[in-house]
Amino acid sequence: MTRTAFTGLSTVVFHLTLPHASPNENPETLLQNAEKRLVTGERIIARLFTDLDWNLHFHAGLIVLTNLRLLHVELAQFQAWKLEEVQDLTLEEMGATAAIHLMQADSSVWHWRITVGHVREVEAFLAKLKEQRGTVTSETEAAVDEEDVFSVEEPETKTSTGQPLVRLFKFSSKWYKLMLLGFVLTVASTASGLIGPWLTMSLVDEVLIPLQTATSDVLIGRVYHFVLMLAGAAVLTWLLQWATTYVISRVAERVTSHMRRATFEHLQKLSLTYFNKKRTGDLISRIGSDTDNISLFISVNFIDFACDVMTILFTAVILFSLNPMLALAAIGPLPIVAWLVQWVRSHLRGGFAAASRAWSAMNSVLSDTIPGVRVVKAFAQEQREIDRFREQDQQIFDTNDRVNRTWSFFEPTISLLTDIGLLVIWGAGAWSVAYEHTTVGVLTGFVLYVGRFYGKLDSMSRFVASAQRAASSAHRIFDILDVKPDMPITSGMLKVGRLSGAIEFRGIKFRHGSRQIIRGIDLKIAPGEMIGLVGPSGAGKTTLVNLACRFFDVSEGAVLVDGHDLREIDVVDYRRNLGLVLQEPYLFFGTIAENIAYGKPDATRTEIIAAAKAARAHDFILKLTDAYDSMVGERGQQLSGGERQRISIARALLVNPAILILDEATSSVDTETEREIQAALDHLVKGRTTIAIAHRLGTLCKANRLVVVDNGVISEIGTHEDLMNRSGTYARLHQAMVEVNQA
Amino acid sequence: MIDLISILQQPDVRPIRLFPLTDPERWVAILDSKGQEVACIEDPATLDATQRAALDAALAKRHFVPVIRRILMITRAPDGHDWLVETDRGTTTFRIETDESIQSLGSGRIVIIDKLGTRYLVPKITDLDRDSRRKLERYY
Ligand SMILES: Nc1ncnc2c1ncn2[C@@H]1O[C@H](COP(=O)(O)OP(=O)(O)O)[C@@H](O)[C@H]1O
Ligand SMILES: [Mg+2]
């Protein structure tokens, strides 16, 4: 916790968002009400907004903890208790809501209700109360003058969200030299593209008209002179455009590749909690197709746009310098175009975002169905998957249709405006030639330039669409990049090196979202000890080992290894000490040797073979055509569950972990294989701290102690005999198992 | 030291390469008739000449991974592609079915598994001639 510089008045605020609070119930008003009630010398220490009344209607309330009292503030109500009178505040979870009871003489004298999403804030508030009462009873008030200020944050918060396109350009700033070059080339190629009409103008006025009116001394040779210059201009434009496209595409490729890598790197840093919430297909589509949209935008659309703007500016200048009156007439329809662009923009914005989401949804269906194809077939649900896919596809189709509807109106309208602009020029130009001595050449040039001018407006309008699409894609990328890892990989700095393997769970509690999963567990595991973790499914065993692996952080209490709080230790350093074997072994696409060496890529072949032998995997590996070089994983050679399991045990063994965690490592295999794996595990367990979760209790016969977890707490600890004699949960589980085996 | 020669003379004993694709020269296991490993030789080069010869002879009987020298032609077939290649064991054709049949083993080494399960090895893509590389590029 960080100490704030200012002392005394700082308070802790636990914010609730009050979705249904009416304006006159806003938190500020309540807070002001509370402040009015303070007596002299009373300071606010913490406050907690409540969002329900006793009948569970939305209603804003406020609980304030001061150095003297506990206050309850509502718009029309006020209640106060001296801290000495308050025996305790207790939190009771009741499904989607929770109650906070004010206890006096062991009975609840008052209570508040809140929606369950806010229990974290409540817990923090209760902690503050406890702390404050501690200081009151010991009567060292001066010590609390300085308060720690912290806010209860949502675990994975979003940071700044600026304009996605602006951020996109900040993202590309690394290549500013290339971009600058691209920009200069763009200007040059645009300018050279405008030479043509200029030459045409002179050609008409200085050669063609005199030739026709036959005012003698014009040489026909000058025509070729002009044609040659025109050709030169064309070649120059071609060269410059080539260079521009080349340079800009290079930039675009670099930016998008940087973006893909950054996104993936960032993903790797995020915690399991994030992945639990996300759909694989959605993430794939963000990294794949959204970055592609952006690349297209930078390399093609943006450069076009820059050219267009340039051309429009240049032509406008040229037009005005030729004939201001005509120029004004020519760009008359411009405001209408500007308005149209704005209108289309607002229509497209939603459309493209919807299209990207629809793509994600479709990818999700794919990444759901393809790996699950065996289940689909087993339950003969092919048609249902086809329907599901069709439905998603329909959505893409519909959103695109919607975009196209807007679009189909927009483009022809721009063309029409172009034509109108040209008509105006012809009309006004003819008049000007007749009465104002404008030459035919200038008029020709004018028509050419105006044509270009509006042509560019047309392609600029196309830019509107791609910019909108890129913006929504960039938004989806930054969406990932803005998620702060809730458990920064570098959170603790302590390098532990090789651990001896003492683990202590000290009063830990843990909740997934608002649900309390671990309700207070205390357990000390000595180095080298083997603990068998048993209990009904859903009891929280996996969650407990996840906490030991620090996949999540505890909500309360601490996990200590070798006496260090896990949160102080460098995560990567810590996990080098871990060996993890899960119920569902995951093999990556690659050879068996690569899979075994996953945790230690520089392992020698000798080590790999030794690990495989110890895991009883060597024999079956030899039977495969390519032995250790056999491809396994997604599409490779299919292995049986037990074989995969043995490979994952070899993987855990190879890293020679100080702490070994087996989460139902043998639950999904037959007894024969289990015996094999068991033998492998016995080998693996030696000299390491082991936490083994198993349903088949026989698996745990080597365990020093058995720990029975039930509903988030430890209900029994002891050896097999102890627990059988106690005839509690364990004895029941054992009995049930024996019966199943006899049946 | 195990008596390799007498082991290899027993019926149904076979040598197996542990890394037939990534390290075919080393790591040979000798299995008995029941598939149990009786010996494992890390580096056959350390054996004496007679043992080495016996081992090589036994391996040569079983080992068949042609090394591709040149890719002459790849044509589309109804269910995949037909390859016409020149290998260290002569010119041959084979058919592969999917893109997944061509697998990378790292550092430019690839293995191609044909429809019938024969492995063809390209030890280093960069060692192929330009023309072959061009052909390979379209599929891998
Ligand atoms: N990511 C999650 N989000 C919400 N609840 C979860 C999550 N993971 C597990 N749970 C819940 O936590 C409880 C304990 O789960 P777990 O530790 O996996 O049980 P088990 O003892 O069978 O291993 C279960 O009721 C489960 O529904
Ligand atoms: Mg579990």
PDB file of N, CA and C in Angstrom, chain A residues 115-180:
ATOM      1  N   THR A 115     -26.295  -5.741  -3.479  1.00  0.00           N
ATOM      2  CA  THR A 115     -26.162  -6.772  -4.506  1.00  0.00           C
ATOM      3  C   THR A 115     -24.787  -7.429  -4.336  1.00  0.00           C
ATOM      4  N   VAL A 116     -24.723  -8.709  -4.692  1.00  0.00           N
ATOM      5  CA  VAL A 116     -23.573  -9.503  -4.278  1.00  0.00           C
ATOM      6  C   VAL A 116     -22.285  -9.091  -4.982  1.00  0.00           C
ATOM      7  N   GLY A 117     -22.407  -8.405  -6.109  1.00  0.00           N
ATOM      8  CA  GLY A 117     -21.211  -7.955  -6.827  1.00  0.00           C
ATOM      9  C   GLY A 117     -20.339  -7.031  -6.000  1.00  0.00           C
ATOM     10  N   HIS A 118     -20.889  -6.503  -4.915  1.00  0.00           N
ATOM     11  CA  HIS A 118     -20.139  -5.505  -4.156  1.00  0.00           C
ATOM     12  C   HIS A 118     -19.525  -6.039  -2.877  1.00  0.00           C
ATOM     13  N   VAL A 119     -19.550  -7.359  -2.702  1.00  0.00           N
ATOM     14  CA  VAL A 119     -19.058  -7.878  -1.431  1.00  0.00           C
ATOM     15  C   VAL A 119     -17.577  -7.610  -1.211  1.00  0.00           C
ATOM     16  N   ARG A 120     -16.840  -7.466  -2.300  1.00  0.00           N
ATOM     17  CA  ARG A 120     -15.418  -7.151  -2.111  1.00  0.00           C
ATOM     18  C   ARG A 120     -15.241  -5.831  -1.382  1.00  0.00           C
ATOM     19  N   GLU A 121     -16.040  -4.841  -1.798  1.00  0.00           N
ATOM     20  CA  GLU A 121     -15.965  -3.544  -1.137  1.00  0.00           C
ATOM     21  C   GLU A 121     -16.362  -3.686   0.329  1.00  0.00           C
ATOM     22  N   VAL A 122     -17.375  -4.523   0.554  1.00  0.00           N
ATOM     23  CA  VAL A 122     -17.820  -4.715   1.922  1.00  0.00           C
ATOM     24  C   VAL A 122     -16.699  -5.314   2.759  1.00  0.00           C
ATOM     25  N   GLU A 123     -16.035  -6.323   2.185  1.00  0.00           N
ATOM     26  CA  GLU A 123     -14.960  -6.951   2.945  1.00  0.00           C
ATOM     27  C   GLU A 123     -13.862  -5.959   3.287  1.00  0.00           C
ATOM     28  N   ALA A 124     -13.566  -5.097   2.317  1.00  0.00           N
ATOM     29  CA  ALA A 124     -12.540  -4.092   2.574  1.00  0.00           C
ATOM     30  C   ALA A 124     -13.003  -3.144   3.675  1.00  0.00           C
ATOM     31  N   PHE A 125     -14.295  -2.830   3.639  1.00  0.00           N
ATOM     32  CA  PHE A 125     -14.850  -1.931   4.655  1.00  0.00           C
ATOM     33  C   PHE A 125     -14.775  -2.583   6.040  1.00  0.00           C
ATOM     34  N   LEU A 126     -15.143  -3.857   6.073  1.00  0.00           N
ATOM     35  CA  LEU A 126     -15.106  -4.576   7.349  1.00  0.00           C
ATOM     36  C   LEU A 126     -13.679  -4.631   7.898  1.00  0.00           C
ATOM     37  N   ALA A 127     -12.741  -4.787   6.980  1.00  0.00           N
ATOM     38  CA  ALA A 127     -11.344  -4.825   7.409  1.00  0.00           C
ATOM     39  C   ALA A 127     -10.955  -3.490   8.042  1.00  0.00           C
ATOM     40  N   LYS A 128     -11.420  -2.404   7.416  1.00  0.00           N
ATOM     41  CA  LYS A 128     -11.150  -1.068   7.969  1.00  0.00           C
ATOM     42  C   LYS A 128     -11.763  -0.916   9.358  1.00  0.00           C
ATOM     43  N   LEU A 129     -12.983  -1.462   9.495  1.00  0.00           N
ATOM     44  CA  LEU A 129     -13.655  -1.371  10.786  1.00  0.00           C
ATOM     45  C   LEU A 129     -12.845  -2.083  11.855  1.00  0.00           C
ATOM     46  N   LYS A 130     -12.399  -3.280  11.475  1.00  0.00           N
ATOM     47  CA  LYS A 130     -11.637  -4.083  12.431  1.00  0.00           C
ATOM     48  C   LYS A 130     -10.389  -3.322  12.863  1.00  0.00           C
ATOM     49  N   GLU A 131      -9.727  -2.771  11.871  1.00  0.00           N
ATOM     50  CA  GLU A 131      -8.508  -2.019  12.115  1.00  0.00           C
ATOM     51  C   GLU A 131      -8.790  -0.839  13.047  1.00  0.00           C
ATOM     52  N   GLN A 132      -9.868  -0.129  12.755  1.00  0.00           N
ATOM     53  CA  GLN A 132     -10.210   1.056  13.531  1.00  0.00           C
ATOM     54  C   GLN A 132     -10.547   0.694  14.972  1.00  0.00           C
ATOM     55  N   ARG A 133     -11.295  -0.407  15.123  1.00  0.00           N
ATOM     56  CA  ARG A 133     -11.657  -0.823  16.469  1.00  0.00           C
ATOM     57  C   ARG A 133     -10.422  -1.216  17.256  1.00  0.00           C
ATOM     58  N   GLY A 134      -9.487  -1.828  16.568  1.00  0.00           N
ATOM     59  CA  GLY A 134      -8.224  -2.169  17.217  1.00  0.00           C
ATOM     60  C   GLY A 134      -7.563  -0.925  17.771  1.00  0.00           C
ATOM     61  N   THR A 135      -7.553   0.135  16.974  1.00  0.00           N
ATOM     62  CA  THR A 135      -6.893   1.346  17.434  1.00  0.00           C
ATOM     63  C   THR A 135      -7.688   2.029  18.535  1.00  0.00           C
ATOM     64  N   VAL A 136      -9.041   1.935  18.448  1.00  0.00           N
ATOM     65  CA  VAL A 136      -9.847   2.578  19.484  1.00  0.00           C
ATOM     66  C   VAL A 136      -9.625   1.910  20.834  1.00  0.00           C
ATOM     67  N   THR A 137      -9.670   0.585  20.816  1.00  0.00           N
ATOM     68  CA  THR A 137      -9.540  -0.104  22.096  1.00  0.00           C
ATOM     69  C   THR A 137      -8.162   0.091  22.712  1.00  0.00           C
ATOM     70  N   SER A 138      -7.140   0.153  21.831  1.00  0.00           N
ATOM     71  CA  SER A 138      -5.818   0.364  22.405  1.00  0.00           C
ATOM     72  C   SER A 138      -5.554   1.850  22.641  1.00  0.00           C
ATOM     73  N   GLU A 139      -6.505   2.666  22.270  1.00  0.00           N
ATOM     74  CA  GLU A 139      -6.472   4.107  22.515  1.00  0.00           C
ATOM     75  C   GLU A 139      -5.171   4.781  22.105  1.00  0.00           C
ATOM     76  N   THR A 140      -4.755   4.457  20.922  1.00  0.00           N
ATOM     77  CA  THR A 140      -3.602   5.162  20.368  1.00  0.00           C
ATOM     78  C   THR A 140      -4.082   5.890  19.121  1.00  0.00           C
ATOM     79  N   GLU A 141      -4.908   6.868  19.352  1.00  0.00           N
ATOM     80  CA  GLU A 141      -5.566   7.513  18.222  1.00  0.00           C
ATOM     81  C   GLU A 141      -4.607   8.236  17.302  1.00  0.00           C
ATOM     82  N   ALA A 142      -3.529   8.731  17.884  1.00  0.00           N
ATOM     83  CA  ALA A 142      -2.598   9.504  17.062  1.00  0.00           C
ATOM     84  C   ALA A 142      -2.057   8.670  15.914  1.00  0.00           C
ATOM     85  N   ALA A 143      -1.948   7.384  16.197  1.00  0.00           N
ATOM     86  CA  ALA A 143      -1.340   6.523  15.190  1.00  0.00           C
ATOM     87  C   ALA A 143      -2.177   6.406  13.925  1.00  0.00           C
ATOM     88  N   VAL A 144      -3.463   6.620  14.052  1.00  0.00           N
ATOM     89  CA  VAL A 144      -4.287   6.453  12.868  1.00  0.00           C
ATOM     90  C   VAL A 144      -4.443   7.746  12.073  1.00  0.00           C
ATOM     91  N   ASP A 145      -3.755   8.789  12.509  1.00  0.00           N
ATOM     92  CA  ASP A 145      -3.852  10.025  11.765  1.00  0.00           C
ATOM     93  C   ASP A 145      -3.476   9.835  10.305  1.00  0.00           C
ATOM     94  N   GLU A 146      -2.513   8.988  10.132  1.00  0.00           N
ATOM     95  CA  GLU A 146      -2.077   8.739   8.773  1.00  0.00           C
ATOM     96  C   GLU A 146      -2.812   7.509   8.271  1.00  0.00           C
ATOM     97  N   GLU A 147      -3.507   7.662   7.189  1.00  0.00           N
ATOM     98  CA  GLU A 147      -4.281   6.534   6.695  1.00  0.00           C
ATOM     99  C   GLU A 147      -3.723   6.068   5.366  1.00  0.00           C
ATOM    100  N   ASP A 148      -3.808   4.807   5.184  1.00  0.00           N
ATOM    101  CA  ASP A 148      -3.480   4.315   3.858  1.00  0.00           C
ATOM    102  C   ASP A 148      -4.663   4.559   2.960  1.00  0.00           C
ATOM    103  N   VAL A 149      -4.387   5.057   1.825  1.00  0.00           N
ATOM    104  CA  VAL A 149      -5.473   5.241   0.887  1.00  0.00           C
ATOM    105  C   VAL A 149      -5.371   4.170  -0.169  1.00  0.00           C
ATOM    106  N   PHE A 150      -6.388   3.425  -0.288  1.00  0.00           N
ATOM    107  CA  PHE A 150      -6.396   2.495  -1.410  1.00  0.00           C
ATOM    108  C   PHE A 150      -7.817   2.383  -1.897  1.00  0.00           C
ATOM    109  N   SER A 151      -7.949   2.028  -3.095  1.00  0.00           N
ATOM    110  CA  SER A 151      -9.290   1.859  -3.599  1.00  0.00           C
ATOM    111  C   SER A 151      -9.421   0.426  -4.054  1.00  0.00           C
ATOM    112  N   VAL A 152     -10.602  -0.085  -3.924  1.00  0.00           N
ATOM    113  CA  VAL A 152     -10.812  -1.453  -4.355  1.00  0.00           C
ATOM    114  C   VAL A 152     -11.075  -1.410  -5.841  1.00  0.00           C
ATOM    115  N   GLU A 153     -10.111  -1.881  -6.579  1.00  0.00           N
ATOM    116  CA  GLU A 153     -10.265  -1.801  -8.021  1.00  0.00           C
ATOM    117  C   GLU A 153     -10.837  -3.091  -8.555  1.00  0.00           C
ATOM    118  N   GLU A 154     -11.513  -2.978  -9.653  1.00  0.00           N
ATOM    119  CA  GLU A 154     -11.849  -4.184 -10.377  1.00  0.00           C
ATOM    120  C   GLU A 154     -10.522  -4.814 -10.796  1.00  0.00           C
ATOM    121  N   PRO A 155     -10.402  -6.134 -10.706  1.00  0.00           N
ATOM    122  CA  PRO A 155      -9.101  -6.747 -10.902  1.00  0.00           C
ATOM    123  C   PRO A 155      -8.435  -6.404 -12.231  1.00  0.00           C
ATOM    124  N   GLU A 156      -9.135  -6.520 -13.317  1.00  0.00           N
ATOM    125  CA  GLU A 156      -8.483  -6.208 -14.578  1.00  0.00           C
ATOM    126  C   GLU A 156      -9.133  -4.966 -15.155  1.00  0.00           C
ATOM    127  N   THR A 157      -8.475  -3.847 -15.000  1.00  0.00           N
ATOM    128  CA  THR A 157      -9.102  -2.597 -15.380  1.00  0.00           C
ATOM    129  C   THR A 157      -8.590  -2.144 -16.736  1.00  0.00           C
ATOM    130  N   LYS A 158      -9.431  -1.365 -17.364  1.00  0.00           N
ATOM    131  CA  LYS A 158      -9.039  -0.781 -18.628  1.00  0.00           C
ATOM    132  C   LYS A 158      -8.344   0.546 -18.367  1.00  0.00           C
ATOM    133  N   THR A 159      -7.304   0.812 -19.106  1.00  0.00           N
ATOM    134  CA  THR A 159      -6.685   2.125 -19.001  1.00  0.00           C
ATOM    135  C   THR A 159      -7.201   3.011 -20.123  1.00  0.00           C
ATOM    136  N   SER A 160      -6.472   4.061 -20.360  1.00  0.00           N
ATOM    137  CA  SER A 160      -6.887   5.100 -21.298  1.00  0.00           C
ATOM    138  C   SER A 160      -7.492   4.559 -22.584  1.00  0.00           C
ATOM    139  N   THR A 161      -8.547   5.212 -23.007  1.00  0.00           N
ATOM    140  CA  THR A 161      -9.046   4.898 -24.323  1.00  0.00           C
ATOM    141  C   THR A 161      -9.176   6.198 -25.085  1.00  0.00           C
ATOM    142  N   GLY A 162      -8.249   6.458 -25.954  1.00  0.00           N
ATOM    143  CA  GLY A 162      -8.331   7.658 -26.772  1.00  0.00           C
ATOM    144  C   GLY A 162      -8.998   7.307 -28.077  1.00  0.00           C
ATOM    145  N   GLN A 163      -8.862   8.171 -29.033  1.00  0.00           N
ATOM    146  CA  GLN A 163      -9.344   7.877 -30.363  1.00  0.00           C
ATOM    147  C   GLN A 163      -8.501   6.738 -30.920  1.00  0.00           C
ATOM    148  N   PRO A 164      -9.130   5.636 -31.306  1.00  0.00           N
ATOM    149  CA  PRO A 164      -8.321   4.492 -31.745  1.00  0.00           C
ATOM    150  C   PRO A 164      -7.385   4.838 -32.897  1.00  0.00           C
ATOM    151  N   LEU A 165      -7.845   5.677 -33.832  1.00  0.00           N
ATOM    152  CA  LEU A 165      -6.977   5.953 -34.975  1.00  0.00           C
ATOM    153  C   LEU A 165      -5.774   6.791 -34.579  1.00  0.00           C
ATOM    154  N   VAL A 166      -6.009   7.717 -33.669  1.00  0.00           N
ATOM    155  CA  VAL A 166      -4.901   8.531 -33.189  1.00  0.00           C
ATOM    156  C   VAL A 166      -3.884   7.630 -32.502  1.00  0.00           C
ATOM    157  N   ARG A 167      -4.401   6.706 -31.691  1.00  0.00           N
ATOM    158  CA  ARG A 167      -3.504   5.794 -30.996  1.00  0.00           C
ATOM    159  C   ARG A 167      -2.770   4.900 -31.974  1.00  0.00           C
ATOM    160  N   LEU A 168      -3.468   4.557 -33.056  1.00  0.00           N
ATOM    161  CA  LEU A 168      -2.846   3.726 -34.073  1.00  0.00           C
ATOM    162  C   LEU A 168      -1.606   4.417 -34.611  1.00  0.00           C
ATOM    163  N   PHE A 169      -1.707   5.738 -34.786  1.00  0.00           N
ATOM    164  CA  PHE A 169      -0.554   6.448 -35.335  1.00  0.00           C
ATOM    165  C   PHE A 169       0.548   6.605 -34.303  1.00  0.00           C
ATOM    166  N   LYS A 170       0.155   6.715 -33.063  1.00  0.00           N
ATOM    167  CA  LYS A 170       1.179   6.729 -32.016  1.00  0.00           C
ATOM    168  C   LYS A 170       1.906   5.388 -32.005  1.00  0.00           C
ATOM    169  N   PHE A 171       1.132   4.348 -32.241  1.00  0.00           N
ATOM    170  CA  PHE A 171       1.669   3.004 -32.264  1.00  0.00           C
ATOM    171  C   PHE A 171       2.718   2.861 -33.358  1.00  0.00           C
ATOM    172  N   SER A 172       2.507   3.599 -34.457  1.00  0.00           N
ATOM    173  CA  SER A 172       3.422   3.452 -35.594  1.00  0.00           C
ATOM    174  C   SER A 172       4.589   4.422 -35.515  1.00  0.00           C
ATOM    175  N   SER A 173       4.649   5.214 -34.461  1.00  0.00           N
ATOM    176  CA  SER A 173       5.640   6.293 -34.434  1.00  0.00           C
ATOM    177  C   SER A 173       7.074   5.782 -34.536  1.00  0.00           C
ATOM    178  N   LYS A 174       7.262   4.475 -34.219  1.00  0.00           N
ATOM    179  CA  LYS A 174       8.583   3.902 -34.284  1.00  0.00           C
ATOM    180  C   LYS A 174       9.175   3.998 -35.693  1.00  0.00           C
ATOM    181  N   TRP A 175       8.327   4.016 -36.675  1.00  0.00           N
ATOM    182  CA  TRP A 175       8.806   4.028 -38.063  1.00  0.00           C
ATOM    183  C   TRP A 175       8.623   5.397 -38.695  1.00  0.00           C
ATOM    184  N   TYR A 176       8.811   6.455 -37.881  1.00  0.00           N
ATOM    185  CA  TYR A 176       8.462   7.780 -38.391  1.00  0.00           C
ATOM    186  C   TYR A 176       9.295   8.185 -39.597  1.00  0.00           C
ATOM    187  N   LYS A 177      10.531   7.677 -39.676  1.00  0.00           N
ATOM    188  CA  LYS A 177      11.364   8.052 -40.818  1.00  0.00           C
ATOM    189  C   LYS A 177      10.777   7.524 -42.115  1.00  0.00           C
ATOM    190  N   LEU A 178      10.434   6.238 -42.074  1.00  0.00           N
ATOM    191  CA  LEU A 178       9.816   5.640 -43.261  1.00  0.00           C
ATOM    192  C   LEU A 178       8.518   6.345 -43.602  1.00  0.00           C
ATOM    193  N   MET A 179       7.764   6.669 -42.537  1.00  0.00           N
ATOM    194  CA  MET A 179       6.481   7.306 -42.783  1.00  0.00           C
ATOM    195  C   MET A 179       6.669   8.681 -43.395  1.00  0.00           C
ATOM    196  N   LEU A 180       7.683   9.394 -42.907  1.00  0.00           N
ATOM    197  CA  LEU A 180       7.968  10.717 -43.434  1.00  0.00           C
ATOM    198  C   LEU A 180       8.331  10.621 -44.912  1.00  0.00           C
TER     199      LEU A 180
END
